[in-house]
Short mmCIF file of C-alpha atoms in Angstrom, two decimals:
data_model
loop_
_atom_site.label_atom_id
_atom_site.label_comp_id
_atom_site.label_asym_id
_atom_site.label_seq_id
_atom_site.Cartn_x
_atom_site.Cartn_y
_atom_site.Cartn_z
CA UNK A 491 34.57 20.97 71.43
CA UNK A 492 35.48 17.22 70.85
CA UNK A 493 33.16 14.40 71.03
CA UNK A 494 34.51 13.19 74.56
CA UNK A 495 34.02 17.04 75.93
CA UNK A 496 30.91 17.14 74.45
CA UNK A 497 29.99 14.19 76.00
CA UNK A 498 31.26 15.11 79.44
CA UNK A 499 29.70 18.42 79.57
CA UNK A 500 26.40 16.67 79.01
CA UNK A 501 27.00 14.41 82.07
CA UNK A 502 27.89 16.81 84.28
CA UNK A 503 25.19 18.78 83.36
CA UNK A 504 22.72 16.28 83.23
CA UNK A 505 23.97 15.32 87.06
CA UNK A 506 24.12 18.68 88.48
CA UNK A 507 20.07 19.13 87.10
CA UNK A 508 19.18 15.97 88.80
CA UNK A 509 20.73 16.62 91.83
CA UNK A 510 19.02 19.76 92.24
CA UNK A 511 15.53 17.86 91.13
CA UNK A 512 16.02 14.98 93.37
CA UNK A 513 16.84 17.63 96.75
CA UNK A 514 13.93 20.17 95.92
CA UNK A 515 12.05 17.29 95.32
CA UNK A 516 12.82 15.49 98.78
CA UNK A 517 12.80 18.94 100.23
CA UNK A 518 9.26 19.41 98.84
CA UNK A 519 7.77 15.90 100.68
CA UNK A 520 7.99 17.50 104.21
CA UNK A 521 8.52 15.82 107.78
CA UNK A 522 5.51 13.08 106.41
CA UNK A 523 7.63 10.42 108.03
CA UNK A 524 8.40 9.04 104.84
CA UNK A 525 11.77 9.16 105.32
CA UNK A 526 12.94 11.26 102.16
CA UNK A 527 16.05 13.55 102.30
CA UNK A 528 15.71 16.85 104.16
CA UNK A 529 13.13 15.45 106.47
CA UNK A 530 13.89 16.77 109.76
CA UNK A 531 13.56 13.38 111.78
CA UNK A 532 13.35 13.27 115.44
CA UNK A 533 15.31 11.90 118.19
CA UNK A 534 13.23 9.44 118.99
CA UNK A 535 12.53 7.46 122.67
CA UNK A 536 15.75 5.29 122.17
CA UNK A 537 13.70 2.85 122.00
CA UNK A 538 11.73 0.63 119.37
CA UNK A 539 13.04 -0.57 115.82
CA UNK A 540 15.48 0.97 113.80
CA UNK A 541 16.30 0.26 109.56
CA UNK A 542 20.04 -0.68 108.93
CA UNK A 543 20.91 -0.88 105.03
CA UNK A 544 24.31 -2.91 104.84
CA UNK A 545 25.73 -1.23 101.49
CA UNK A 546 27.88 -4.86 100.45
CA UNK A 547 25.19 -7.51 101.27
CA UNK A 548 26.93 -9.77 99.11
CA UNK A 549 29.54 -10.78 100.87
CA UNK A 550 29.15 -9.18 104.39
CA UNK A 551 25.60 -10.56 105.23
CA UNK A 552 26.27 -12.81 107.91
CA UNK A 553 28.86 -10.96 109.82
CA UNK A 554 26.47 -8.15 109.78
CA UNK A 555 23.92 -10.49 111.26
CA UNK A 556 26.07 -11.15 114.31
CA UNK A 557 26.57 -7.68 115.21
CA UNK A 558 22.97 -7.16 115.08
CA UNK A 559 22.42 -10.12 117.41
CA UNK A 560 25.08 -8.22 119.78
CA UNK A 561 23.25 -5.10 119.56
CA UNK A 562 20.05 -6.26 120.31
CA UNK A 563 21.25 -8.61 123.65
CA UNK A 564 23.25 -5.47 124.69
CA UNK A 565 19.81 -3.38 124.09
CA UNK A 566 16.87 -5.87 124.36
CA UNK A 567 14.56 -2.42 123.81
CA UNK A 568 15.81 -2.09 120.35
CA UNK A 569 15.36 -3.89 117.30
CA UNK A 570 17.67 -3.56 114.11
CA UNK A 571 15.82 -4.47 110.71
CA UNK A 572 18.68 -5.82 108.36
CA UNK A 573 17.90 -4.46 104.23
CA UNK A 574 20.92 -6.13 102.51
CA UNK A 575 21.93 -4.27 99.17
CA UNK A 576 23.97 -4.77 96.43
CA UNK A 577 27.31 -2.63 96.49
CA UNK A 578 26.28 -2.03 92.77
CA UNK A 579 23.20 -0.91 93.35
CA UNK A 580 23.16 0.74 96.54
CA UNK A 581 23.74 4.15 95.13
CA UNK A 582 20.64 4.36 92.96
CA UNK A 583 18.48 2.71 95.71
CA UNK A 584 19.61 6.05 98.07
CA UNK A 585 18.79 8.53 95.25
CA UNK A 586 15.87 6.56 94.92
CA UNK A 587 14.66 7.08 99.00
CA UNK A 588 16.26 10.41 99.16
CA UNK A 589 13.36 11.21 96.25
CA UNK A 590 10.45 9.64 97.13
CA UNK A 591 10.75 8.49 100.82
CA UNK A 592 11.87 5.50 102.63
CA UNK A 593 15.56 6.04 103.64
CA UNK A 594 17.05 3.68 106.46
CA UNK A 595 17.83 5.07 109.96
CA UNK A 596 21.42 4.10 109.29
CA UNK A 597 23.31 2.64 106.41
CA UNK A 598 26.94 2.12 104.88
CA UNK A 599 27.98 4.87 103.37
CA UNK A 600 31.77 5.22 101.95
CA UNK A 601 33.71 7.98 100.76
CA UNK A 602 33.08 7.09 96.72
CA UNK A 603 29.51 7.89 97.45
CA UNK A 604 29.50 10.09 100.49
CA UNK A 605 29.55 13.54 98.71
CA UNK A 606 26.20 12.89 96.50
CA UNK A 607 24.10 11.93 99.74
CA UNK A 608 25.63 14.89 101.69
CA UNK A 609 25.08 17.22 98.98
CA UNK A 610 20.87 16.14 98.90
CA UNK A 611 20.51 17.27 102.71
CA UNK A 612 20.12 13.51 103.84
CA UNK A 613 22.76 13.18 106.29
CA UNK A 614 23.18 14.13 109.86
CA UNK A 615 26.32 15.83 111.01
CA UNK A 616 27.86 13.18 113.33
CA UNK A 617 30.70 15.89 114.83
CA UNK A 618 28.90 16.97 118.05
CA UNK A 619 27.66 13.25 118.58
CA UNK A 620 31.18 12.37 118.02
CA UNK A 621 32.49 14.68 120.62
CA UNK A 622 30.70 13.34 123.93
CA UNK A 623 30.41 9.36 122.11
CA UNK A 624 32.56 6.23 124.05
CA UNK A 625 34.22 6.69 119.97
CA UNK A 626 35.69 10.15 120.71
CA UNK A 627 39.42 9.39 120.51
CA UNK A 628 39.25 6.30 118.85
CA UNK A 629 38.60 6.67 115.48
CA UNK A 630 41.96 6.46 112.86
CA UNK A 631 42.74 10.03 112.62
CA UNK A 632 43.54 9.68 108.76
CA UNK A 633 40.23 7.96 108.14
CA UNK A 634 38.30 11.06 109.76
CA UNK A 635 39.93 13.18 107.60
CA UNK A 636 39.10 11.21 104.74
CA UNK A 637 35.41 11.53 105.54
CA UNK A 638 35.19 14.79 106.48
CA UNK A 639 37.15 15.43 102.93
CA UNK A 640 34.43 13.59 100.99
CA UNK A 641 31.80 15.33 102.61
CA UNK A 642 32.09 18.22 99.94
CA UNK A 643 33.00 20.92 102.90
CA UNK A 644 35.71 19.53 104.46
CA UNK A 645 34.69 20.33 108.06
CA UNK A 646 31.80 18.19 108.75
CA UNK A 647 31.62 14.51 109.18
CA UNK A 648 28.92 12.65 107.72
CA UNK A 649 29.79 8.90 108.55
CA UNK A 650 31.31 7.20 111.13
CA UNK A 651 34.57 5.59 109.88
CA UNK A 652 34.66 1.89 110.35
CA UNK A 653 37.20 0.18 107.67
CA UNK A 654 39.36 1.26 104.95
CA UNK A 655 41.47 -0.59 102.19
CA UNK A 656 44.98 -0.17 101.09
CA UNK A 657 46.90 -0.10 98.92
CA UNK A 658 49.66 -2.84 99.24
CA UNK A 659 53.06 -4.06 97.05
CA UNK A 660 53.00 -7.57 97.41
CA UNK A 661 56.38 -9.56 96.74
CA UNK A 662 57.58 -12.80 96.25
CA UNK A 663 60.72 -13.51 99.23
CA UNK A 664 61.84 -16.91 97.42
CA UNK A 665 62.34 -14.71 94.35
CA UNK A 666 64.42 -11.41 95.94
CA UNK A 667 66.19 -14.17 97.72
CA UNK A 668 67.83 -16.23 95.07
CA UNK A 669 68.09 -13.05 93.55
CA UNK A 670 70.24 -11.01 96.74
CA UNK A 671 67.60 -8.40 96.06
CA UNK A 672 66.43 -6.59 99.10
CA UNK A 673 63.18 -6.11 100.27
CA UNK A 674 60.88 -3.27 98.03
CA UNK A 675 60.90 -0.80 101.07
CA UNK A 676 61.66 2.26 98.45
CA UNK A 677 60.77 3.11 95.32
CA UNK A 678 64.69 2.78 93.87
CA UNK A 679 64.45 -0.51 95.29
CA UNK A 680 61.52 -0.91 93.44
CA UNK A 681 62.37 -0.45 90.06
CA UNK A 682 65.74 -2.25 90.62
CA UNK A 683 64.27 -5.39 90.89
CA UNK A 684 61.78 -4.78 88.70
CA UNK A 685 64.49 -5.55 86.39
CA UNK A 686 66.77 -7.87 87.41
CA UNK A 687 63.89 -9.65 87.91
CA UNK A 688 62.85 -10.23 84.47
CA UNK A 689 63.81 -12.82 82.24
CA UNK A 690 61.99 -12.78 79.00
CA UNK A 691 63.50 -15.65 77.48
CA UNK A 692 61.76 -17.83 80.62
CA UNK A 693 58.88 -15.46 80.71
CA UNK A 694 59.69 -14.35 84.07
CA UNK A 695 58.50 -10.98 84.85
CA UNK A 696 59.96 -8.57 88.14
CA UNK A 697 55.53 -6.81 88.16
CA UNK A 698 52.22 -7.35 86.39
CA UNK A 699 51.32 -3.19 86.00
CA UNK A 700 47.70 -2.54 86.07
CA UNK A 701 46.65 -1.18 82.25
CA UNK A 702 42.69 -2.09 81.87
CA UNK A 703 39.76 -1.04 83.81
CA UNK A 704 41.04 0.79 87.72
CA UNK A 705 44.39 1.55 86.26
CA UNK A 706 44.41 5.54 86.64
CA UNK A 707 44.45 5.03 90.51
CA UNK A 708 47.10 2.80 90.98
CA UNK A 709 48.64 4.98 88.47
CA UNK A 710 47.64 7.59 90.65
CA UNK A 711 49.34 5.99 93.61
CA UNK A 712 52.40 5.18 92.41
CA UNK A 713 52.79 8.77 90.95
CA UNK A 714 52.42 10.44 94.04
CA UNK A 715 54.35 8.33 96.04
CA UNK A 716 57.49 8.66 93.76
CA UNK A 717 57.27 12.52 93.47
CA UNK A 718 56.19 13.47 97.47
CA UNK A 719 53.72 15.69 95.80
CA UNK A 720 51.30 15.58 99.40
CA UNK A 721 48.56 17.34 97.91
CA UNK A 722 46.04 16.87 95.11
CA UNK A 723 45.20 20.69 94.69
CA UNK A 724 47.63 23.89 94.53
CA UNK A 725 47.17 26.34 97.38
CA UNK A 726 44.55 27.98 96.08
CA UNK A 727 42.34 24.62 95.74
CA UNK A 728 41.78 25.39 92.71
CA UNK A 729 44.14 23.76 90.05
CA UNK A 730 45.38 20.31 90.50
CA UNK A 731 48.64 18.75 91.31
CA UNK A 732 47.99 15.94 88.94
CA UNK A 733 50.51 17.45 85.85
CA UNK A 734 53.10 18.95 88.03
CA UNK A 735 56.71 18.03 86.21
CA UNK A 736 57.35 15.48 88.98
CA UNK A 737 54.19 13.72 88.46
CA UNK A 738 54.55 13.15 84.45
CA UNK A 739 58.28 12.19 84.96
CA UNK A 740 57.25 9.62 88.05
CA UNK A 741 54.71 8.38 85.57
CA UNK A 742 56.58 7.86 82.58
CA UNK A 743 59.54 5.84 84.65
CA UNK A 744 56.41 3.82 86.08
CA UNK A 745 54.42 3.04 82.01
CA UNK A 746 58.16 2.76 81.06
CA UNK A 747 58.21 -1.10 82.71
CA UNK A 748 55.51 -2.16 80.48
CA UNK A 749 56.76 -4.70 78.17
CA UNK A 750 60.13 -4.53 79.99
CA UNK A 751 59.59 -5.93 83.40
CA UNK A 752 56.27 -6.91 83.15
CA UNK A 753 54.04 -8.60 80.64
CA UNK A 754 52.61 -7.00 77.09
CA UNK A 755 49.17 -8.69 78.26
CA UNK A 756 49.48 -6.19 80.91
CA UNK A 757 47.49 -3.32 78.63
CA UNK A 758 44.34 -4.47 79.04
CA UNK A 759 44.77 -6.20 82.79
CA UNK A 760 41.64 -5.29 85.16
CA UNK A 761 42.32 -6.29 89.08
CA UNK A 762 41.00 -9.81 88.37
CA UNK A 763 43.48 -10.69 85.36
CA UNK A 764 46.29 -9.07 87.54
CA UNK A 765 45.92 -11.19 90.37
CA UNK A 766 45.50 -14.38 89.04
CA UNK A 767 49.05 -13.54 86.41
CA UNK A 768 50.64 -12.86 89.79
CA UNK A 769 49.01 -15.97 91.69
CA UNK A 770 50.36 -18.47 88.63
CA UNK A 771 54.14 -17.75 90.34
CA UNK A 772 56.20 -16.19 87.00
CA UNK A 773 55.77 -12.58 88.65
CA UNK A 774 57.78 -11.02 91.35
CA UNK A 775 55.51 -7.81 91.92
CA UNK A 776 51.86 -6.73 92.39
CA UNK A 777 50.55 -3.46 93.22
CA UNK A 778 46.85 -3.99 94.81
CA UNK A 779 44.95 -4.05 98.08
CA UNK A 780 44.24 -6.05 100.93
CA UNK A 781 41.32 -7.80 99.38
CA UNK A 782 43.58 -10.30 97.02
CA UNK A 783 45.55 -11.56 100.50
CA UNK A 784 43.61 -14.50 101.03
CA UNK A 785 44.62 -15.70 96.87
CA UNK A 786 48.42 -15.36 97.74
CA UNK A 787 48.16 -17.03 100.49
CA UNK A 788 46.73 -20.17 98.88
CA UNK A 789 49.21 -19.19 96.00
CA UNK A 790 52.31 -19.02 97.82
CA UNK A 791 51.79 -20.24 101.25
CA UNK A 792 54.65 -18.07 103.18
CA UNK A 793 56.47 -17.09 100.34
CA UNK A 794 55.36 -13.88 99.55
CA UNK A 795 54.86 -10.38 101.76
CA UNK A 796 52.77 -7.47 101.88
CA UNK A 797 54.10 -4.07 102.27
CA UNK A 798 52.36 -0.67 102.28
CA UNK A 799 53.19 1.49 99.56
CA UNK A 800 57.07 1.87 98.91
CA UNK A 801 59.30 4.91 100.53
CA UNK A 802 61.17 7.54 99.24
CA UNK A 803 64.70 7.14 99.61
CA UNK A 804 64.25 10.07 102.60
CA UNK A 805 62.04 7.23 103.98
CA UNK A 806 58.70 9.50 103.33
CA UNK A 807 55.91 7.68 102.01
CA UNK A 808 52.89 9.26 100.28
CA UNK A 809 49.81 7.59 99.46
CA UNK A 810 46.58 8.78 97.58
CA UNK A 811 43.14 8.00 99.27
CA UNK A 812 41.47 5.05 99.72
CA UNK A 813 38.08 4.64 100.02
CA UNK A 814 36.84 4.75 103.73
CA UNK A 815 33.52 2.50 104.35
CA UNK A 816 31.37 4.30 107.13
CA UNK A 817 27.77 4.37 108.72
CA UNK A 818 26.36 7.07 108.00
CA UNK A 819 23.10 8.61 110.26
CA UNK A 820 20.01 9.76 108.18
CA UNK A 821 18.38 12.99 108.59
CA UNK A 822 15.14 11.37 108.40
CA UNK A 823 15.24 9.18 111.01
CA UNK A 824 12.51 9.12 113.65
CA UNK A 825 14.08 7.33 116.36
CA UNK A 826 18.23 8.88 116.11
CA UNK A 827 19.23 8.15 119.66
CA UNK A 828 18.43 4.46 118.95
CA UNK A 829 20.24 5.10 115.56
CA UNK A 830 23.41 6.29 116.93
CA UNK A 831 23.56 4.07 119.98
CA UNK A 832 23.63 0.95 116.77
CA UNK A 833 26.58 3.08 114.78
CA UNK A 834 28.25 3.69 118.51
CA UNK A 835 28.09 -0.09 118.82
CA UNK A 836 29.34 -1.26 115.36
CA UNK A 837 32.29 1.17 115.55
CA UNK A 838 33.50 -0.30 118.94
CA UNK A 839 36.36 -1.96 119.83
CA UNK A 840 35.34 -5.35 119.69
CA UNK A 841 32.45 -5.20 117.11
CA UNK A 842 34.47 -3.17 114.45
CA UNK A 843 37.05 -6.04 114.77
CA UNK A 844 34.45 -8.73 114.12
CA UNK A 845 33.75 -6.86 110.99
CA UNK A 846 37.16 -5.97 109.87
CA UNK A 847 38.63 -9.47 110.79
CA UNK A 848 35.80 -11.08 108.30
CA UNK A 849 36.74 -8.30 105.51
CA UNK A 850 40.29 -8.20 106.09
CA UNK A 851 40.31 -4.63 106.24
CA UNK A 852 41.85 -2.22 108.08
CA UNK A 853 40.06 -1.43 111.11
CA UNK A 854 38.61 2.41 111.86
CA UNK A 855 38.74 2.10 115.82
CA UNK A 856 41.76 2.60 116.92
CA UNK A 857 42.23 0.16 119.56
CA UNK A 858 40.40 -3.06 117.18
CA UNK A 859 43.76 -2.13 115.27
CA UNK A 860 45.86 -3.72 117.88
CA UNK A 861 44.26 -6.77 118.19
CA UNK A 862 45.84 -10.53 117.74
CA UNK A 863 44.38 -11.45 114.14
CA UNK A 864 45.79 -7.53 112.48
CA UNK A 865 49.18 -8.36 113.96
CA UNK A 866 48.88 -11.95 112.37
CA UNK A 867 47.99 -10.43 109.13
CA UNK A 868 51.27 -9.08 108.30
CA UNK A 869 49.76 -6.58 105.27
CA UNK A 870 46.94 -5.54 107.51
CA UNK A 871 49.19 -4.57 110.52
CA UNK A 872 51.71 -3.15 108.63
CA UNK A 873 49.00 -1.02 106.24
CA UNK A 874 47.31 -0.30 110.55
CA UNK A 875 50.64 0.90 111.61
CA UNK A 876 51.49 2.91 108.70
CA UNK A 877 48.32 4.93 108.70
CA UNK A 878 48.22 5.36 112.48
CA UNK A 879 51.98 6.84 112.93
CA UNK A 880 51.21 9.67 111.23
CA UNK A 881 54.02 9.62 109.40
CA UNK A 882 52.57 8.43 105.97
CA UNK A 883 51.26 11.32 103.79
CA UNK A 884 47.54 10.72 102.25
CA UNK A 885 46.99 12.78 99.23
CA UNK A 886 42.81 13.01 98.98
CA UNK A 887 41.52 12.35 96.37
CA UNK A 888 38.27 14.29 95.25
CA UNK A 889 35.82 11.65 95.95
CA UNK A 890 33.59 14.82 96.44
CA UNK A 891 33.63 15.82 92.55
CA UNK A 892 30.69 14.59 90.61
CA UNK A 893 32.51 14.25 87.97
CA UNK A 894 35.27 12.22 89.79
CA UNK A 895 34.20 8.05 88.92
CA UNK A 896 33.73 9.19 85.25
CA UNK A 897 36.78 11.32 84.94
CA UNK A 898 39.06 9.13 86.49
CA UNK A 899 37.90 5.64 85.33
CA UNK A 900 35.57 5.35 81.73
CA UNK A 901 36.72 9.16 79.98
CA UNK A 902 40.67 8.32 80.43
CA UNK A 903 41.50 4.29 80.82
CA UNK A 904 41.47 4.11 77.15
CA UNK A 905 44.10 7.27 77.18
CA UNK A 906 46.45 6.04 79.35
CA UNK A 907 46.72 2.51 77.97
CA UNK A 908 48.07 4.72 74.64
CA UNK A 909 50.73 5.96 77.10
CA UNK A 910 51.88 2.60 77.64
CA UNK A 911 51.79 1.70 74.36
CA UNK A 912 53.80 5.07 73.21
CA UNK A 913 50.96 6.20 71.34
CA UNK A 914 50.45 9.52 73.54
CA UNK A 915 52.95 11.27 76.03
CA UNK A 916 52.46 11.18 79.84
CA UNK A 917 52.63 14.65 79.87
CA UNK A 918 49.82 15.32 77.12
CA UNK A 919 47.51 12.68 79.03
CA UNK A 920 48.43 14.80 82.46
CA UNK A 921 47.47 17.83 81.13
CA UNK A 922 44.48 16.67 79.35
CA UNK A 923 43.36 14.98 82.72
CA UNK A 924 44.21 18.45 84.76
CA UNK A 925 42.28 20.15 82.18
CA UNK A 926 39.33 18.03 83.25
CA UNK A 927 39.82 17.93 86.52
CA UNK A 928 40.12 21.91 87.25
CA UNK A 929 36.95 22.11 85.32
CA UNK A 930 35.23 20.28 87.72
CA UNK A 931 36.50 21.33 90.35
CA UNK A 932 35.60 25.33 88.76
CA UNK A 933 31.81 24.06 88.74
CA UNK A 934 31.35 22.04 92.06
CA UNK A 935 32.85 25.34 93.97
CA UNK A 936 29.98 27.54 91.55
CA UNK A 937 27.73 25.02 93.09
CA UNK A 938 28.75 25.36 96.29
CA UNK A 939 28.48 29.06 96.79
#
């Protein structure tokens, strides 16, 4: 056993013991009202003052704020107490309650994180709630099933869906047009200007690729979409797709435009160093989300676009996961019809558009989708649209894996920047990455029985 499997097996260990300690544990407190996990709750008069935890306080504090002052003029008998939290931090603060008491009534709870708080018994299944709520038939179908995915079983839904990222090529239209290029709208198109693009000798690049800290799931991403692969595991759900022949030969043609088409600096480029090569107007391609819009904008005015992940040439296009962001309904709670009537609020039409026009995110309810500011927003309506027709496959990722953040960030980043460099194969860093990823996938389903 290597140092790095040595050190992994610890981790994983180490997590699956304190899981178990931390949900006997909050098992152990009782219904004391303390609000730990596995505390039965109650549900409640409907009436009196409920605990929100906003999991991004940061930056989504005051928009927050003015749903809660819509809430409580819409229901004068019910009082929302804002906790802001740190998106870093949030996590441990929820192990924290789940352990010794003091969880919210309702909080933000995304997919990255979903699976952990499910797993401890804090959660209340939202599905029957769901089925006779105002939100039944409104929520994004594909963001559902990315909740329900997270959850660990795949059936149940453990937060309401209100806003998801995506992932988006962004491309500069002065550029393809004094070139004659066309539009990205495929992969072949792609990599075709990816090239003609480039012109070394003026340092002018066709993309900036993503090789420091994130870049296994843009990697990911791009893999995926280029092979039509639609499903992370095989049949059985027990081996992963990750190192099938058509996902090492997508990602050697996509490490093969480092240094070519895009800059060497690229190797050790996190999202931040990325965007800003791409704002300073040498680069003709970036792969990221809807969160960098806004820099373009004041980059580039109206000379760039967004557009959702490119096509196959059979016009297909597959997309891995994003992380959904959802309110999620605690267990504990002592008062869950006044819970539920808040999430049933937030998630509505006009209240999840507040939110999502503030974030620039794509909207959960259905019907917020449509409104004026997404169809200004040409990379949120098109990401909206994309999702919503059903046509565009979403490979999920296993958010639910405890395993997953360290397995597909810290224990590999270091790998695949050797791919790039031609240090390792793509195939070798595949299968090393399958190897990991079936073997956590073997323990979570010995956990689960």
């Amino acid at each position: 056993m290597n140092i790095r499997t040595r050190r992994r097996a610890l981790r994983t260990g180490t997590a699956l013991a304190l899981t178990t300690v931390l949900a006997l544990t909050a098992t152990a407190c009782g219904d004391d009202g303390s609000g730990a996990g596995g505390d039965k709750g109650d549900e409640g008069s409907g009436k009196g003052e409920i605990t929100f935890w906003d999991n991004n306080t940061a930056v989504r504090r005051d928009v927050w704020m003015e749903i809660i002052k819509d809430f409580e003029k819409a229901n004068p008998d019910i009082k929302v107490k804002y906790v802001g939290i740190p998106a870093e931090s949030v996590q441990s603060k929820y192990d924290t309650a789940i352990q010794g008491g003091g969880l919210p009534d309702v909080g933000g709870v995304g997919t990255a994180m979903l699976a952990g708080i499910a797993a401890q018994n804090a959660l209340e299944p939202l599905d029957d709630r769901l089925a006779t709520s105002s939100l039944n038939g409104k929520l994004n179908d594909a963001f559902l099933e990315s909740v329900k995915a997270a959850g660990g079983s795949g059936s149940d839904m453990f937060t309401v869906p209100t806003s998801a990222n995506n992932g988006v090529l962004y491309y500069r239209t002065d550029m393809f047009k004094t070139a004659g290029l066309d539009a990205p709208t495929t992969w072949t198109k792609f990599f075709d200007a990816a090239g003609k693009l480039t012109d070394t000798g003026k340092n002018r690049f066709g993309y900036t690729i993503r090789g420091g800290e994130g870049s296994i799931a843009q990697a990911l991403d791009v893999m995926y979409g280029q092979s039509g692969i639609t499903s992370f595991w095989d049949a059985n759900n027990t081996r992963t797709t990750v190192n099938d022949p058509k996902n090492v030969a997508a990602l050697e043609k996509y490490v093969g435009l480092y240094k070519k088409a895009t800059p060497s600096a690229d190797v050790n480029n996190d999202f931040t160093k990325m965007v800003a090569q791409f704002d300073s107007g040498q680069i003709g391609m970036l792969s990221h989300n809807l969160g960098s819009y806004g820099d373009h904008v004041k980059a580039f005015g109206d000379k760039f676009r967004g557009l959702p992940n490119p096509t196959g040439d059979d016009g297909t296009r597959v997309q891995v996961s994003n992380p959904v962001d959802g309110l999620g309904l605690f267990k504990s709670s002592k008062n869950k019809q006044a819970a539920w009537k808040f999430i049933e609020f937030a998630a509505s039409h006009a209240q999840n558009s507040k939110w999502n026009e503030s974030a620039k995110q794509i909207p959960a309810n259905s019907d917020a989708a449509k409104d004026a500011w997404v169809q200004k927003s040409e990379p949120t309506r098109l990401a909206a649209d994309a999702l919503a027709s059903g046509s565009t496959k979403i490979v999920q990722l296993p958010y639910y894996l405890p395993d997953w953040n360290t397995i597909s960030k810290a224990d590999n980043e270091d790998d695949l920047q050797k791919v790039m460099l031609g240090k390792e194969s793509a195939k070798k860093f595949l299968d090393t990455l399958a190897e990991q990823l079936n073997k956590a996938q073997d323990e979570w389903k010995a956990q689960a029985k």
